Short mmCIF file of C-alpha atoms in Angstrom, two decimals:
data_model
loop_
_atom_site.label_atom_id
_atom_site.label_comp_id
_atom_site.label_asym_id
_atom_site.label_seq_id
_atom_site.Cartn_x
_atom_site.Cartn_y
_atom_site.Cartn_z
CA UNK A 1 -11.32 27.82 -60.14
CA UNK A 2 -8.57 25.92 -61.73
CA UNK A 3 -6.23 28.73 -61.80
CA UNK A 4 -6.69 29.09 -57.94
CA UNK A 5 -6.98 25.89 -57.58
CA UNK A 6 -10.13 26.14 -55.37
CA UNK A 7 -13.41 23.95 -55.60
CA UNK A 8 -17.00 25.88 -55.81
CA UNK A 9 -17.55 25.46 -51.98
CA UNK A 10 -13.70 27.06 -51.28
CA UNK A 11 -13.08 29.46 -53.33
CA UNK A 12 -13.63 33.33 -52.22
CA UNK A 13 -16.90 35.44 -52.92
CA UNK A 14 -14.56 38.28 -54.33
CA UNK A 15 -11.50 39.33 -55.85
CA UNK A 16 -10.29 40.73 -52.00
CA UNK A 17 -10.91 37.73 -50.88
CA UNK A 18 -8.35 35.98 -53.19
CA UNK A 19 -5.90 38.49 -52.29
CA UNK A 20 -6.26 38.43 -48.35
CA UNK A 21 -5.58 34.77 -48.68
CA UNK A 22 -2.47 35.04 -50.77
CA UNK A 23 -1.54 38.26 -47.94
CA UNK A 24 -2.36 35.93 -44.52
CA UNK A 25 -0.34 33.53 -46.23
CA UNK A 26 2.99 35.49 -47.47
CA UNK A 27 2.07 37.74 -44.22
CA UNK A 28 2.53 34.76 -41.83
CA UNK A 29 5.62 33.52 -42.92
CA UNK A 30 7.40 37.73 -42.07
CA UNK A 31 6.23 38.57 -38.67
CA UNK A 32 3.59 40.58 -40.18
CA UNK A 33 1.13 39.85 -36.79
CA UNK A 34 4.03 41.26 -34.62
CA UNK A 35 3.89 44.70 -36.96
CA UNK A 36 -0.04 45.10 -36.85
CA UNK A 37 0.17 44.98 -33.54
CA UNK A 38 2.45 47.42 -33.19
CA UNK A 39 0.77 50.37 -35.24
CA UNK A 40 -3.27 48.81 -34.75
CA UNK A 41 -4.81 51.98 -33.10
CA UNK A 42 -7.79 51.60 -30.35
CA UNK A 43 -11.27 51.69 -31.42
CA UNK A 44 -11.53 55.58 -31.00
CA UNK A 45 -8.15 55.63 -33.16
CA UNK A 46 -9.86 53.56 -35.71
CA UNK A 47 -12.86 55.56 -35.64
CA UNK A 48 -10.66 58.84 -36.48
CA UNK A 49 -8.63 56.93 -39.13
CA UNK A 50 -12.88 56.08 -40.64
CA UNK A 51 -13.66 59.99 -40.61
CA UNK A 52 -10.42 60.65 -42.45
CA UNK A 53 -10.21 58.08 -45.28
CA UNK A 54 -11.94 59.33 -48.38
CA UNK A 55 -11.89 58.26 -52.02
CA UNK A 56 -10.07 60.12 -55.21
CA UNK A 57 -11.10 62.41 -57.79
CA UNK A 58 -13.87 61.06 -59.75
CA UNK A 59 -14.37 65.03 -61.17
CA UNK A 60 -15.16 66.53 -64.35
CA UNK A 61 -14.33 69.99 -65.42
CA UNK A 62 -17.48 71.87 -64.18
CA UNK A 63 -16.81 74.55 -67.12
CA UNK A 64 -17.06 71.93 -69.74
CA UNK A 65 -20.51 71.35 -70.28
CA UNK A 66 -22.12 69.31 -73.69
CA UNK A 67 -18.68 69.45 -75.51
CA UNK A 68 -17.58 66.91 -78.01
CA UNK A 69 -13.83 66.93 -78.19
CA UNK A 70 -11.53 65.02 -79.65
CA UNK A 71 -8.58 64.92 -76.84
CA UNK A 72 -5.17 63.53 -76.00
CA UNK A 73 -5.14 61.84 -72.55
CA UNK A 74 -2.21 61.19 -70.10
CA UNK A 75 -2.92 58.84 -66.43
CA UNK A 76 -0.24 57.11 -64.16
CA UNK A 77 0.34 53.35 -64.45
CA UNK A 78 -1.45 51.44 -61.32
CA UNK A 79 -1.41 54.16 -59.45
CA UNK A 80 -2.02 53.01 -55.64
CA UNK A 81 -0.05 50.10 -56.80
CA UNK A 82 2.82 52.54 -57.12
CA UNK A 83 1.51 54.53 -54.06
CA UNK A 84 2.24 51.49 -51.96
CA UNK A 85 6.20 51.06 -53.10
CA UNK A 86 7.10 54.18 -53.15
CA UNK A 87 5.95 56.23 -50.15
CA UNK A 88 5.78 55.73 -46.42
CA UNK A 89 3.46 55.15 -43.85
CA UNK A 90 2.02 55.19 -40.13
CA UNK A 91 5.13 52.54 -39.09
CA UNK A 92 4.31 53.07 -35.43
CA UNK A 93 1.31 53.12 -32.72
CA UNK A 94 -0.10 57.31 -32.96
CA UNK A 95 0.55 59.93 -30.28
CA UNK A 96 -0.92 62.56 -29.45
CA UNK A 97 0.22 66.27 -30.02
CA UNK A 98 -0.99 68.09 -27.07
CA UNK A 99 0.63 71.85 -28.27
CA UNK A 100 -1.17 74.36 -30.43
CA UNK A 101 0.32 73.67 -34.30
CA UNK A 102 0.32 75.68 -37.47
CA UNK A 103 -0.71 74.18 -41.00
CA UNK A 104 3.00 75.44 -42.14
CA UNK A 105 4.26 73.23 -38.95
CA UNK A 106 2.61 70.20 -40.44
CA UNK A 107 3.70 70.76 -43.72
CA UNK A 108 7.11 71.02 -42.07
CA UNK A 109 6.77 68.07 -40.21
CA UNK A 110 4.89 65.75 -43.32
CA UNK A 111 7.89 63.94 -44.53
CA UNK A 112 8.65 62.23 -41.31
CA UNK A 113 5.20 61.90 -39.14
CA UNK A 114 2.00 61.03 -40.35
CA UNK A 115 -0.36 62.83 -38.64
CA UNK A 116 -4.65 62.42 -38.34
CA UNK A 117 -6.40 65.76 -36.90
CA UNK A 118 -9.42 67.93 -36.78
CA UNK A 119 -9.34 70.70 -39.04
CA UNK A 120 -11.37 73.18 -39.31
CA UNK A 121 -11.72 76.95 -40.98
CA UNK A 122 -14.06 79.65 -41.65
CA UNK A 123 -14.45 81.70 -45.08
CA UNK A 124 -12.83 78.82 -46.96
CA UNK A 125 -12.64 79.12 -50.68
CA UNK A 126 -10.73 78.46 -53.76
CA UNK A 127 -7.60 80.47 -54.52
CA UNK A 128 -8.66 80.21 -58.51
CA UNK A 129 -11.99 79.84 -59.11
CA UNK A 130 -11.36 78.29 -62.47
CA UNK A 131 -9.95 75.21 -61.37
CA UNK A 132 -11.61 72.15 -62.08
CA UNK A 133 -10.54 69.81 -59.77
CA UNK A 134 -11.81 71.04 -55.92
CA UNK A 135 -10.41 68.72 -53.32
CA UNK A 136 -12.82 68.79 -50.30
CA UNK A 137 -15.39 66.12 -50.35
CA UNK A 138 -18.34 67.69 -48.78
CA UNK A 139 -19.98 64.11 -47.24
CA UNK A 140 -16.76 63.85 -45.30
CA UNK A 141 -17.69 67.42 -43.53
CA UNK A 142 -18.63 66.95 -39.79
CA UNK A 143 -19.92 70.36 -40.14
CA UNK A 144 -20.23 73.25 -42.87
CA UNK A 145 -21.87 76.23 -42.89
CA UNK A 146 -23.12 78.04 -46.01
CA UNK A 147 -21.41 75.24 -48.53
CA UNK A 148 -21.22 76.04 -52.23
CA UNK A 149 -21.06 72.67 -53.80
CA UNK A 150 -19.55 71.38 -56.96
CA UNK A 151 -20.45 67.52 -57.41
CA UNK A 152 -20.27 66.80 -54.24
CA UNK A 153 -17.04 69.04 -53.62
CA UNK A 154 -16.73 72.03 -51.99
CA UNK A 155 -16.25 75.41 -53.92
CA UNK A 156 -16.41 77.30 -50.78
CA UNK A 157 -18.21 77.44 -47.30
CA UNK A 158 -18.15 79.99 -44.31
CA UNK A 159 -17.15 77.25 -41.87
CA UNK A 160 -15.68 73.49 -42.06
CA UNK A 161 -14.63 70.87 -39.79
CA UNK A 162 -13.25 67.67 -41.31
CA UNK A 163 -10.64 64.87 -40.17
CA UNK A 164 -7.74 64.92 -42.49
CA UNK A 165 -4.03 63.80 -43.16
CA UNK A 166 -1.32 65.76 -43.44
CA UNK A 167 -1.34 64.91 -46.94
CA UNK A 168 -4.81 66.32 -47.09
CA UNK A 169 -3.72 69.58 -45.90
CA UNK A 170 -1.00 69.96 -48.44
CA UNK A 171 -3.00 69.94 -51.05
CA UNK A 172 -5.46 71.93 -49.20
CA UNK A 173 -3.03 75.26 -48.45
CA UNK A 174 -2.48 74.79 -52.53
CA UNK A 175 -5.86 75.26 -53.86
CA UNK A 176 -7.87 77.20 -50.67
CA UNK A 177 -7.68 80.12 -48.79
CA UNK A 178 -9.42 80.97 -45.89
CA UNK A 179 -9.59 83.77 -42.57
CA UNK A 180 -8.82 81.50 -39.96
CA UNK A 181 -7.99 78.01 -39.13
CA UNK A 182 -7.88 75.47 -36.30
CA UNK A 183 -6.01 72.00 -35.99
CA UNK A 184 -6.74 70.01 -32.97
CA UNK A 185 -6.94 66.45 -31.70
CA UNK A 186 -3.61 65.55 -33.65
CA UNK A 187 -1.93 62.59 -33.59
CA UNK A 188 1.29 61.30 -35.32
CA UNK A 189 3.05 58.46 -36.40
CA UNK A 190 6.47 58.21 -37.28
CA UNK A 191 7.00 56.95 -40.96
CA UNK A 192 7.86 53.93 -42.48
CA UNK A 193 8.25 52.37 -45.74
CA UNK A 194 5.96 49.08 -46.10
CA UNK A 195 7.08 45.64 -44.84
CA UNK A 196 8.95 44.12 -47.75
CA UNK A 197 7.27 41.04 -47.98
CA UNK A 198 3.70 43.38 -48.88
CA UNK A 199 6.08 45.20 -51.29
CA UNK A 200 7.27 42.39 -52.89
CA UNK A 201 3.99 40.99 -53.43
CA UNK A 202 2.24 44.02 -54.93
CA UNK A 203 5.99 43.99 -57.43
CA UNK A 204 4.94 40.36 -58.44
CA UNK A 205 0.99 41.09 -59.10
CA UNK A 206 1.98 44.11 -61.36
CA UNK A 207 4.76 42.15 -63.14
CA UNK A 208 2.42 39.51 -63.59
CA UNK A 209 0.26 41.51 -65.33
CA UNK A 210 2.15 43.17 -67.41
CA UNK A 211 3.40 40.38 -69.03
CA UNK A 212 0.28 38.71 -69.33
CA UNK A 213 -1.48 41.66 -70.82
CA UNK A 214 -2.38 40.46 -74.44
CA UNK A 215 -1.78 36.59 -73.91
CA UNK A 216 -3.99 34.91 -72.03
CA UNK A 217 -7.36 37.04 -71.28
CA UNK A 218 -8.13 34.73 -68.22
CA UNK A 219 -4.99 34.82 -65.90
CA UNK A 220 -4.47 38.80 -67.47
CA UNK A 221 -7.75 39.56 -65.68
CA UNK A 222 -6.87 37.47 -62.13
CA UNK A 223 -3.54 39.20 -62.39
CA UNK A 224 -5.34 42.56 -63.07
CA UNK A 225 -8.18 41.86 -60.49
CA UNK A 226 -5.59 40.66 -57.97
CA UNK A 227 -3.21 44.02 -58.38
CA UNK A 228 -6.50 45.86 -57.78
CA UNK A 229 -7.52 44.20 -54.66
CA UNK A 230 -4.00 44.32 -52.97
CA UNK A 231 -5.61 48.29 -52.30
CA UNK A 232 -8.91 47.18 -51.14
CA UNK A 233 -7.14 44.82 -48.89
CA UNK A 234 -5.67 47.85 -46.80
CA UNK A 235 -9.58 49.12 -46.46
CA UNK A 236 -11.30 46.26 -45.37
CA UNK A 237 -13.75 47.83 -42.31
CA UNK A 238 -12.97 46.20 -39.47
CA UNK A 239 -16.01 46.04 -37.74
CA UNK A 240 -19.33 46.01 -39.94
CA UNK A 241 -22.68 45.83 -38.99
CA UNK A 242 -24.66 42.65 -39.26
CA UNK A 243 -27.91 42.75 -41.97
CA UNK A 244 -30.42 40.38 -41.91
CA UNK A 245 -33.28 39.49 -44.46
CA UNK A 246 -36.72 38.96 -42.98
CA UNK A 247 -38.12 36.04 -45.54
CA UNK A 248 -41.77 36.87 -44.60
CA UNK A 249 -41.59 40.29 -45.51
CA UNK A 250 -38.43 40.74 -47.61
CA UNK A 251 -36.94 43.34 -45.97
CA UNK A 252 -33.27 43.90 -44.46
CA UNK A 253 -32.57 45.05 -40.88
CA UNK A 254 -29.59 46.26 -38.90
CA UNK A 255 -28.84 43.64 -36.25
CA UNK A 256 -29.36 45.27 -32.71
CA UNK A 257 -27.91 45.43 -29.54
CA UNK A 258 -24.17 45.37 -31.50
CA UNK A 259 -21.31 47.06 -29.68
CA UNK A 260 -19.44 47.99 -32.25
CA UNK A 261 -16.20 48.24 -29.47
CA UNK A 262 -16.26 45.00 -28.79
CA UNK A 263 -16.57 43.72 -32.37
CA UNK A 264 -13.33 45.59 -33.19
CA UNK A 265 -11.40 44.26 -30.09
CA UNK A 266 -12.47 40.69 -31.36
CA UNK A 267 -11.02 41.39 -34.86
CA UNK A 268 -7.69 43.13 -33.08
CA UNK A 269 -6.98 39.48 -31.55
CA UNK A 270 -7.89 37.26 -33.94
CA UNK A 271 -4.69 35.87 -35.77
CA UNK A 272 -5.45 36.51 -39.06
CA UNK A 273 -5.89 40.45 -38.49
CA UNK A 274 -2.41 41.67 -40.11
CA UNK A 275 -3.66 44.47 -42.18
CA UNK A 276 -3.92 47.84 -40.77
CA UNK A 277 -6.52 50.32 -41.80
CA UNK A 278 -4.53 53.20 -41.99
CA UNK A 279 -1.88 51.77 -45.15
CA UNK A 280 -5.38 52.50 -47.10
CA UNK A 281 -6.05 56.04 -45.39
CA UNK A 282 -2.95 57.33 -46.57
CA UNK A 283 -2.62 55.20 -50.00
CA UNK A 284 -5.60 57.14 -50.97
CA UNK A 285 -4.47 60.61 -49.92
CA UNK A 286 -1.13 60.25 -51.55
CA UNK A 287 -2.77 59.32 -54.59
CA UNK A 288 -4.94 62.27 -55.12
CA UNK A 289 -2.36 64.49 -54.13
CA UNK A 290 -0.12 62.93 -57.04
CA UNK A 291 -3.12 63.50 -59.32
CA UNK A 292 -3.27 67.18 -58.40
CA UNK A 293 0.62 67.29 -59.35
CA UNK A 294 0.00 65.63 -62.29
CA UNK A 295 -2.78 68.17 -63.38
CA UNK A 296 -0.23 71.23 -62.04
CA UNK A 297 2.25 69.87 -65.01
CA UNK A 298 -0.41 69.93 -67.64
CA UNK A 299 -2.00 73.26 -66.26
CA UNK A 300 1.59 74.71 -65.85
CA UNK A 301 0.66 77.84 -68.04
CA UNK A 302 -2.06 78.36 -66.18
CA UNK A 303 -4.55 77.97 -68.12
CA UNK A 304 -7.19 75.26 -67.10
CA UNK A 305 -9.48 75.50 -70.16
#
């Protein structure tokens, strides 16, 4: 509280919360309203960007079971931290592609659009079976047929349909292969680096850090939470449904009659929205596809055991 300089009854419930503040703030002082509005999608736009985002690898090596080794470990530094200065972004408002496209057209196309689609495949399966890291998250699956499941990932199925990035599909023609394929409903944006002032920010937080890390274990942890947060600031739902607590019978209940529409054209106009939903989408996807690089170096013999 005294490093925030907040009282009990102001300051926020979570670490996000401390962030978004610090973000409106900084944010409304660089035109940051004028650039949400220009890339915010509709609410079937945001509901596309929703199928698409997906978390990292949280993945052990399924051929390593009840060993006790004594290893050598190597991880990047603040990783979506570093995701966030160094690549670009949806910069503009999506289109849509109306023409038939080929997964080697995307690829083509990755460094200047980012693009959302449908894809979809049947007789899908890993090039290398021994690899220990398998990318597709089978939740995230709008359909599958006959999956063979690792963990929650997918080894292998004789049909998929998922919404992905382009960045997605990189790292997808790497590890898979597959008979056929099919990418529809794609849209693209034309990339961007982040506004500056966002930039600059996430800079300061990390430097911050850093500098604090082994002084003073307080501000080191606000510093550390705050760095964190800056990502969970890009992924902040939109629109989320309402639970209440019945206090005669202790249970929790979905609110109903909620349009869910009409929610998210609320939070489009209200001021403080300045944050779009997609920075997170593809923060994620560009981080897991550095992580697969990263394993590529250290499985450069080919050998994954």
């Amino acid at each position: 509280m005294e490093a925030l300089n907040c009282k009990i009854y102001s300051i926020p419930y979570t670490n996000t919360g401390i962030v978004r503040n610090e973000t409106r703030k900084r944010g409304k002082k660089n035109r940051a309203r004028q650039h949400y509005l220009k890339v915010v999608p509709s609410w079937e736009g945001q509901q596309k960007s929703e199928m698409l985002y997906h978390g990292g690898y949280t993945h052990a090596n399924r051929y390593v079971v009840g060993w006790v080794n004594e290893a050598e470990a190597m991880d990047f530094a603040s990783r979506y931290p570093a995701d966030i200065l160094l690549n670009k972004f949806p910069g503009h408002a999506f289109n849509k592609y109306d023409q038939d496209i080929s997964i080697e057209k995307v690829i083509e196309m990755s460094d200047k659009y980012a693009m959302k689609f449908l894809f979809s495949a049947t007789n899908v399966r890993l090039k290398d079976k021994r690899f220990p890291m398998p990318t597709i998250q089978s939740y995230k699956c709008l359909h599958k047929e006959l999956p063979i499941e690792d963990n929650g990932r997918l080894l292998g199925a004789k049909y998929i349909a998922i919404w992905w990035t382009e960045i997605d599909l990189k790292l997808f023609d790497e590890l898979y292969d597959y008979d056929k394929c099919w990418i529809t409903n794609l849209e693209y944006s034309l990339k961007e680096y982040l506004p500056r002032w966002f930039t600059d920010l996430v800079y300061e937080l990390f430097r911050d850090k850093t500098m604090l890390k082994g002084g003073d274990a307080v501000l080191y942890a606000i510093k550390k939470a705050m760095l964190n947060a800056m990502y969970g600031n890009t992924v902040q739902k939109p629109v989320k449904i309402t639970i209440n607590e019945d206090y005669q019978t202790g249970e929790y209940k979905e609110t109903t009659g909620f349009n869910e529409a009409e929610e998210y054209e609320k939070h489009v106009k209200n001021f403080n929205s300045i944050m779009p939903y997609e920075w997170g989408c593809w923060i994620t996807a560009q981080a897991q596809y550095e992580l697969f690089k990263l394993a590529k170096c250290i499985a450069a013999d080919g050998e994954y055991l």
